[in-house]
mmCIF file of C-alpha atoms and ligand atoms in Angstrom:
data_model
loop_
_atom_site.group_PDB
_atom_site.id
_atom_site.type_symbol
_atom_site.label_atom_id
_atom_site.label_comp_id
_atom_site.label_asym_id
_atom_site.label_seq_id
_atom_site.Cartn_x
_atom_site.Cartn_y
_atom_site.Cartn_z
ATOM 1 C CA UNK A 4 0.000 0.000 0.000
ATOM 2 C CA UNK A 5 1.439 3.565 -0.888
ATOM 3 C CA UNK A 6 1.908 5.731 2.127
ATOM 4 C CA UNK A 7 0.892 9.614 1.808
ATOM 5 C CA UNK A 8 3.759 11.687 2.626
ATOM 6 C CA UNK A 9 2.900 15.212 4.695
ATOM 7 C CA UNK A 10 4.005 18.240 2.956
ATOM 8 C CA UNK A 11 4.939 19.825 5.840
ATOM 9 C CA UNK A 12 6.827 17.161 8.120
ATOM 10 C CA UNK A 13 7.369 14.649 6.391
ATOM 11 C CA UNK A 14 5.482 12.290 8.095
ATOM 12 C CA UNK A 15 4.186 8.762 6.218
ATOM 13 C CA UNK A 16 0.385 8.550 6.835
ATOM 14 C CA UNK A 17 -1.710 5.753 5.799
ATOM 15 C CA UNK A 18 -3.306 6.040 2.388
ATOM 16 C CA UNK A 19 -6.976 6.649 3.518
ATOM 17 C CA UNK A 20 -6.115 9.352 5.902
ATOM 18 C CA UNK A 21 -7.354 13.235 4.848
ATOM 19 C CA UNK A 22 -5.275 15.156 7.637
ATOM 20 C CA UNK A 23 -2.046 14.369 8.337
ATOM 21 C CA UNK A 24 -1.831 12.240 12.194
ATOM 22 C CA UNK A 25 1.324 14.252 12.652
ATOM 23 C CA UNK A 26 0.729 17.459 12.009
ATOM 24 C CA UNK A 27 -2.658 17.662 10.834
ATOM 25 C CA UNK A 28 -2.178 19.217 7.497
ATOM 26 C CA UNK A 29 -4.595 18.192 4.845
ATOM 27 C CA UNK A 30 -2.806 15.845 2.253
ATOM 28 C CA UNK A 31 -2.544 15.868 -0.884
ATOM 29 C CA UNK A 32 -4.623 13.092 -2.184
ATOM 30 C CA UNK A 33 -3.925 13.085 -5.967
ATOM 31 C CA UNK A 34 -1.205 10.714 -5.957
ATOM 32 C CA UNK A 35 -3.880 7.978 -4.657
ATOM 33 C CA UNK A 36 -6.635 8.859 -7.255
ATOM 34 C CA UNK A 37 -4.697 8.554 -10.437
ATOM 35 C CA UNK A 38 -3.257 5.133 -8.758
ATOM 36 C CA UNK A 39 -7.062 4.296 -8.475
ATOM 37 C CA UNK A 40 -7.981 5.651 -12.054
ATOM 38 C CA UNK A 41 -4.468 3.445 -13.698
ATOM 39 C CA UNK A 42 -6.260 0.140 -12.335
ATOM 40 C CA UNK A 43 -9.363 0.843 -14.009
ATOM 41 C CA UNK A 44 -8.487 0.275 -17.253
ATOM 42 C CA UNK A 45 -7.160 -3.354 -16.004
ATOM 43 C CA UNK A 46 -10.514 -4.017 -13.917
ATOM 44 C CA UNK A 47 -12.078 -3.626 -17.745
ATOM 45 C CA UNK A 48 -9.922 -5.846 -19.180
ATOM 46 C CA UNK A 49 -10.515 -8.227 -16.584
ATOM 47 C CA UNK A 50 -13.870 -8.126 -16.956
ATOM 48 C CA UNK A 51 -13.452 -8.406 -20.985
ATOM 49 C CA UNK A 52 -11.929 -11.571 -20.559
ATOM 50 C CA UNK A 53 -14.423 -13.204 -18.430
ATOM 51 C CA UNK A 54 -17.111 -12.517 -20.764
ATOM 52 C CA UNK A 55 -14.972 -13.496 -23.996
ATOM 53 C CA UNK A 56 -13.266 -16.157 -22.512
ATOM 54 C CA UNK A 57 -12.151 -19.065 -22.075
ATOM 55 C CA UNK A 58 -14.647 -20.545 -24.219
ATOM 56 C CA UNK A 59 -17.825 -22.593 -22.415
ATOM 57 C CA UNK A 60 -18.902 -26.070 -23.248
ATOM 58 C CA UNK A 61 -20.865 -25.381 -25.907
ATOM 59 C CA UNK A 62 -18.581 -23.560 -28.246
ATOM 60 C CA UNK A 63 -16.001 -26.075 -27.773
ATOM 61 C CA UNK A 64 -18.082 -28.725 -28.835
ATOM 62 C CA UNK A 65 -18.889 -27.663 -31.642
ATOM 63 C CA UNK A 66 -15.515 -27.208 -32.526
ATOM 64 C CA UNK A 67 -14.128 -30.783 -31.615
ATOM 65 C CA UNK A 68 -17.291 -32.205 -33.286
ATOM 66 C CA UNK A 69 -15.880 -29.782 -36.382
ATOM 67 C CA UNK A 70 -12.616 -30.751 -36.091
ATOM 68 C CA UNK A 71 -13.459 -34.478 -36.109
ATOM 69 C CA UNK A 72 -15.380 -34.474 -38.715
ATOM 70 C CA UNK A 73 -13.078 -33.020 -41.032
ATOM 71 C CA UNK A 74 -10.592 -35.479 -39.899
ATOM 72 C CA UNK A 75 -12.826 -38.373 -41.096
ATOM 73 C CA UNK A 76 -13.570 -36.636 -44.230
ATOM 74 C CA UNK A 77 -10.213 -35.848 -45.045
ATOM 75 C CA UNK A 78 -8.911 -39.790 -43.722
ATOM 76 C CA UNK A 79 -12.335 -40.964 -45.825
ATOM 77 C CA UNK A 80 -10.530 -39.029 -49.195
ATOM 78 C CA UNK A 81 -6.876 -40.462 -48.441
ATOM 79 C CA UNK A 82 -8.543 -44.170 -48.468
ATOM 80 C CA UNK A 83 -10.357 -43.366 -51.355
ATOM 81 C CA UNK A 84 -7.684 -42.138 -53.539
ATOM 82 C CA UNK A 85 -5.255 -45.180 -51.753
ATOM 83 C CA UNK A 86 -7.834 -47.356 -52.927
ATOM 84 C CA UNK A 87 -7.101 -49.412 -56.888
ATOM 85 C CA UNK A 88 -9.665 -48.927 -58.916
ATOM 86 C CA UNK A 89 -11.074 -52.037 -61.098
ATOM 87 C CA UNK A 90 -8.684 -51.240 -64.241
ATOM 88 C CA UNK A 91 -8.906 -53.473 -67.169
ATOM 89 C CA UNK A 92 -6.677 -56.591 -66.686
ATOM 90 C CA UNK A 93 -3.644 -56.833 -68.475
ATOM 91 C CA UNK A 94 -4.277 -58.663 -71.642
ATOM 92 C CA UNK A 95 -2.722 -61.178 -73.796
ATOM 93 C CA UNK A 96 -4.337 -60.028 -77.143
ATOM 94 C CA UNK A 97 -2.264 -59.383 -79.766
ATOM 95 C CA UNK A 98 -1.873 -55.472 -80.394
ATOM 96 C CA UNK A 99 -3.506 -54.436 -83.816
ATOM 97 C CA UNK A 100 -1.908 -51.955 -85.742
ATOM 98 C CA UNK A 101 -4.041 -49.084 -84.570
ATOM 99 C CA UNK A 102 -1.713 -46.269 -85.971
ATOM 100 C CA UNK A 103 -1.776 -47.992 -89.675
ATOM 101 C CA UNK A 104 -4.950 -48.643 -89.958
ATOM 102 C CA UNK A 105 -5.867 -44.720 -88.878
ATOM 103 C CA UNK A 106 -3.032 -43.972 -91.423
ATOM 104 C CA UNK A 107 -4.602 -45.916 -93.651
ATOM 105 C CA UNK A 108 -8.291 -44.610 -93.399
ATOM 106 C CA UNK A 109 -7.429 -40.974 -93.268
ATOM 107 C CA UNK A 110 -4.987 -40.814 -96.365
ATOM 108 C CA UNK A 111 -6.038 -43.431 -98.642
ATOM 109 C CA UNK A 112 -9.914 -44.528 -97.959
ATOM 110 C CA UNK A 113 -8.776 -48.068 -97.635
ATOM 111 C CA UNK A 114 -10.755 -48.986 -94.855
ATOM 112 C CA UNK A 115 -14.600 -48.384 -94.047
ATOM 113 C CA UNK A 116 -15.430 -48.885 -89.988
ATOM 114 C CA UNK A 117 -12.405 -49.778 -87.827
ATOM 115 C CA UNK A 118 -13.756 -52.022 -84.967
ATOM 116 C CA UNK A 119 -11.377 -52.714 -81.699
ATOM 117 C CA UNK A 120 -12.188 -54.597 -78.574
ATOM 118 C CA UNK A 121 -11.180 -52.908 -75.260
ATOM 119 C CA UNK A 122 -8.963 -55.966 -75.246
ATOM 120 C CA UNK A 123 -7.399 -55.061 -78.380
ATOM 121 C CA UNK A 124 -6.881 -51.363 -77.511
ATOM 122 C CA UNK A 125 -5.381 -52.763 -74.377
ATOM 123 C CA UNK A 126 -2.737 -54.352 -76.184
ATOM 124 C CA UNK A 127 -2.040 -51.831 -78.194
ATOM 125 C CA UNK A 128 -1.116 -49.466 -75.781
ATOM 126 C CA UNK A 129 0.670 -51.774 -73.546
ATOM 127 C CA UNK A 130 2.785 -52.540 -76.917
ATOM 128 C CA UNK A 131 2.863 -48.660 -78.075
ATOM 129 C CA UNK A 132 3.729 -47.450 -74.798
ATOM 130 C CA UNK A 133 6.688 -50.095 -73.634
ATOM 131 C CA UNK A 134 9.217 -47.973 -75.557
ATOM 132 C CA UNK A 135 8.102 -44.749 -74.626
ATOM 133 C CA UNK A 136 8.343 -45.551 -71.025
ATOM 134 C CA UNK A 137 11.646 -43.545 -70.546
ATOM 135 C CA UNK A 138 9.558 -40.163 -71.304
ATOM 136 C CA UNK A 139 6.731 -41.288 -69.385
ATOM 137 C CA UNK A 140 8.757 -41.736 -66.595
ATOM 138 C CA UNK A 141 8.765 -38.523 -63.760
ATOM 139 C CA UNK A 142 11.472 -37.927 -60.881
ATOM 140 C CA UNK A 143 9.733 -40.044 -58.452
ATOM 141 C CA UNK A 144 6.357 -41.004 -60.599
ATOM 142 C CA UNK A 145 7.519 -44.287 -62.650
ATOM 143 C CA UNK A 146 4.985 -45.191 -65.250
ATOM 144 C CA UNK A 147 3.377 -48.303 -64.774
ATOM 145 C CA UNK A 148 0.948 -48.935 -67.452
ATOM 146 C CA UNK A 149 -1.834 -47.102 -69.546
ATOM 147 C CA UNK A 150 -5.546 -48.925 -69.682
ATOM 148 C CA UNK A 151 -8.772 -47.933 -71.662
ATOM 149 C CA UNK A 152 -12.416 -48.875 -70.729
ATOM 150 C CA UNK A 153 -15.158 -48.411 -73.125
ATOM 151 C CA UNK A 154 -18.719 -48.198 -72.401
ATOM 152 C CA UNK A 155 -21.903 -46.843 -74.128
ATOM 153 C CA UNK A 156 -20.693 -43.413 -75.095
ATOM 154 C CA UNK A 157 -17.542 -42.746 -72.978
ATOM 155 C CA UNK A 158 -14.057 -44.082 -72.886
ATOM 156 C CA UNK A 159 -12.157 -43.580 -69.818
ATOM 157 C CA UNK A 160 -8.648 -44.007 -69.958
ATOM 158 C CA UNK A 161 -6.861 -45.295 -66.439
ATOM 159 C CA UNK A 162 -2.851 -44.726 -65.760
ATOM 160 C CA UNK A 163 -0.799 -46.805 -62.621
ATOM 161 C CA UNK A 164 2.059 -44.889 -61.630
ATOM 162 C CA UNK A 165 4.148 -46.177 -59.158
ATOM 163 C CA UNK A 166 5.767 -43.811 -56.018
ATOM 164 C CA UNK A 167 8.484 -45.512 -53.874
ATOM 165 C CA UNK A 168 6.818 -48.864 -54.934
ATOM 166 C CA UNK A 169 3.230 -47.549 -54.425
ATOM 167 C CA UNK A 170 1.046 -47.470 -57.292
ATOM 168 C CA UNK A 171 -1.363 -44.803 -57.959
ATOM 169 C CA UNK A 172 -4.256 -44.453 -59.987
ATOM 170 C CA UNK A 173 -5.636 -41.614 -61.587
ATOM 171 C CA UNK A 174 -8.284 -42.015 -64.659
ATOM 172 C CA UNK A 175 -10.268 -39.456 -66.412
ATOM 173 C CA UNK A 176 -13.526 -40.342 -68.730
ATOM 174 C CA UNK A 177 -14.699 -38.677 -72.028
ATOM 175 C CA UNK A 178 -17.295 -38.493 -74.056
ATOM 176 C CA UNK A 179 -17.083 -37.463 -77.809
ATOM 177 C CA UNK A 180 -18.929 -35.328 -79.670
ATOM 178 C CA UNK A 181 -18.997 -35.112 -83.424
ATOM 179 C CA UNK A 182 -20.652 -32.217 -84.684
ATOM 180 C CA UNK A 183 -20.162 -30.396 -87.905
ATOM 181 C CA UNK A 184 -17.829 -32.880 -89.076
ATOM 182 C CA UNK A 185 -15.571 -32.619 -86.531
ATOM 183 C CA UNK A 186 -14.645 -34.814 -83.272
ATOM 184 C CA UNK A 187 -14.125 -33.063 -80.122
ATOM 185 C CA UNK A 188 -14.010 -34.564 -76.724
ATOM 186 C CA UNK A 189 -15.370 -33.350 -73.501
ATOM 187 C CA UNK A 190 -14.038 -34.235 -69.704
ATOM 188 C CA UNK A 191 -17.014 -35.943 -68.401
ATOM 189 C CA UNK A 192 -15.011 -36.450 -64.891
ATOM 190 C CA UNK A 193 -12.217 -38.701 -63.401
ATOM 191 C CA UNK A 194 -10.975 -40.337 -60.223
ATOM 192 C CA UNK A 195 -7.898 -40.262 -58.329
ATOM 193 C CA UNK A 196 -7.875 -43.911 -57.323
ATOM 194 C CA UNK A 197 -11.310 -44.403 -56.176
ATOM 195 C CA UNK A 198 -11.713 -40.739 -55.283
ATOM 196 C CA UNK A 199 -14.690 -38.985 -58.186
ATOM 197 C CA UNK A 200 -13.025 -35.417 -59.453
ATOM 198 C CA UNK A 201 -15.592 -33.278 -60.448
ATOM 199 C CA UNK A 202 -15.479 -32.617 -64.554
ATOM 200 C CA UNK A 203 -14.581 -28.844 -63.667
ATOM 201 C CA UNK A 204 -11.629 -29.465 -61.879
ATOM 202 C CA UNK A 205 -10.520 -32.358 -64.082
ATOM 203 C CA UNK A 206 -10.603 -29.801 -67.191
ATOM 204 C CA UNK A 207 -7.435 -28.500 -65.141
ATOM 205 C CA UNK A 208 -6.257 -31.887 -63.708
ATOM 206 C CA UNK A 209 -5.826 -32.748 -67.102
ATOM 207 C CA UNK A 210 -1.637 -31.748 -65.972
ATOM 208 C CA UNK A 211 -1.294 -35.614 -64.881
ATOM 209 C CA UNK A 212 -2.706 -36.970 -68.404
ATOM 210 C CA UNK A 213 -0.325 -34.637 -70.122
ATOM 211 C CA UNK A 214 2.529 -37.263 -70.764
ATOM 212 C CA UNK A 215 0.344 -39.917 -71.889
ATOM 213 C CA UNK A 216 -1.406 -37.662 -74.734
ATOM 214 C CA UNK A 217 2.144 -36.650 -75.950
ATOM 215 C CA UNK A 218 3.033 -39.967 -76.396
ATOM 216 C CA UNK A 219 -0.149 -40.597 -77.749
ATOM 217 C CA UNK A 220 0.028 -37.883 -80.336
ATOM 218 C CA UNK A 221 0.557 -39.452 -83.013
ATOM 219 C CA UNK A 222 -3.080 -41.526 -82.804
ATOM 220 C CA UNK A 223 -5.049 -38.460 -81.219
ATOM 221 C CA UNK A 224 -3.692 -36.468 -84.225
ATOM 222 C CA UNK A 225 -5.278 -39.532 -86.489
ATOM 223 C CA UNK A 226 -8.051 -39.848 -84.816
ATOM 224 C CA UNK A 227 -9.050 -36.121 -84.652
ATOM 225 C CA UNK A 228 -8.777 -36.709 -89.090
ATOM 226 C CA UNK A 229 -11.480 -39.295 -88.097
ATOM 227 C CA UNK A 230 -15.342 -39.328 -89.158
ATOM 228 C CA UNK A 231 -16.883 -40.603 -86.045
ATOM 229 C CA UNK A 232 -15.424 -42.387 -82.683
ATOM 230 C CA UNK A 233 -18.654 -44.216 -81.066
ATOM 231 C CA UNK A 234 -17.721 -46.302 -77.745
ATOM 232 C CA UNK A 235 -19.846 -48.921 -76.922
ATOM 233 C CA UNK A 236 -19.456 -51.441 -74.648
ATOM 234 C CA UNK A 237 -16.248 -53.257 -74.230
ATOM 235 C CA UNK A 238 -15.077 -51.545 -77.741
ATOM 236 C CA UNK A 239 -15.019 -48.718 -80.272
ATOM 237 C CA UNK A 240 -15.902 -48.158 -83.620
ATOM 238 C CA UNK A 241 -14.131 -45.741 -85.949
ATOM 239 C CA UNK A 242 -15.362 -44.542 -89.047
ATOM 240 C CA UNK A 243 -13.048 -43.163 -92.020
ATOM 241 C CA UNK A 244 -13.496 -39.701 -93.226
ATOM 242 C CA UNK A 245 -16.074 -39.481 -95.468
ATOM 243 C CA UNK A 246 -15.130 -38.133 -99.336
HETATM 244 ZN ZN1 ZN B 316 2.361 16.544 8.907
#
């Protein structure tokens, strides 16, 4: 507790005295006000903190209950996209000469309808892409295989790439349209692993295909010269150019 000091003799009174006990002088009181006016502030801030915090039962609930439920989601996603998806099994067909025959049809009309099985384009890309596996190949990502699944109206093509012995999937699906004599595709989705990608995003995810179209350029190129691509079920039919 501060002491008041007398003016006149010096004398330390207690702080709630008026008069000094010495000498009876009135004090001067100011020093004790603005010491009572400097706590204030901190009585408010205590005060502040009591209503603000720390936070009740409620509040905190909600927030663990928040918490683990993004946890799950977010553990739910990781199993999904950990999970193999059912890719076509590697096949024994033997490869037809895709590239040819799209030579074939879009410079010199030699062929009506080309008509794979899935198993056919299987083998083909299993053969095609074997010796372009050194550019496929990413610090890290080593290229596994390529796969294509065809059902009524969409093709989805699948990739296995292979981190520190881990293989990951990633596929994306699309559906042609040929209008006005010309074929374009459209994203109709994909999945990393078992985990769906919404079409929008997989417009831009598009970044992980980007390898396997390069080395694919050569048939997309052919196929883009093409009069119709129809997928059906378990195959695809490809119709020449018409004259
Ligand atoms: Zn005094």
């Amino acid at each position: 507790m501060t002491k008041l000091v007398c003016a006149e003799c010096r004398h330390e009174n207690e702080a709630e005295r008026i008069y000094c006990h010495n000498c009876g002088e009135r004090l001067d009181r100011s020093a004790v006000s603005a010491q009572k006016k400097a706590q204030d502030p901190q009585e408010v801030h205590r005060r502040l903190q009591k209503m603000l915090g720390p936070p009740n039962m409620a509040r905190r609930n909600f927030f663990t209950v928040s918490k683990l439920a993004l946890a799950a989601a977010v553990v739910a996603a990781l199993v999904e996209i950990a999970l193999p998806p059912e890719l076509p099994a590697p096949t024994k067909a033997v490869p037809p000469q895709v590239d040819l025959d799209l030579e074939n049809a879009a410079f010199y009309q030699k062929t009506g309808a080309l008509e794979y099985s899935q198993d056919q384009i299987n083998a083909y890309l299993a053969y095609r892409l074997t010796s372009k596996k050194t550019a496929l190949n990413k610090p890290l990502l080593t290229f596994v295989r390529a796969t294509a699944s065809f059902r009524d109206g969409a093709c989805t093509i699948g990739m296995e790439r292979s981190l520190f012995g881990y293989s990951i999937y990633s596929r994306t699906s699309y559906q042609v349209d040929a209008g006005a004599g010309k074929i374009s595709t459209t994203n109709v989705g994909g999945w990393i692993g078992r985990f769906p990608i919404h079409p929008a995003i997989m417009r831009f995810g598009d970044i992980i295909f980007a390898d396997l179209w390069s080395a694919l350029e050569r048939e997309h190129k052919l196929l883009g010269k093409m009069g119709a691509v129809s997928f059906h079920d378990g195959g695809v039919t490809i119709t020449a150019p018409a004259r």
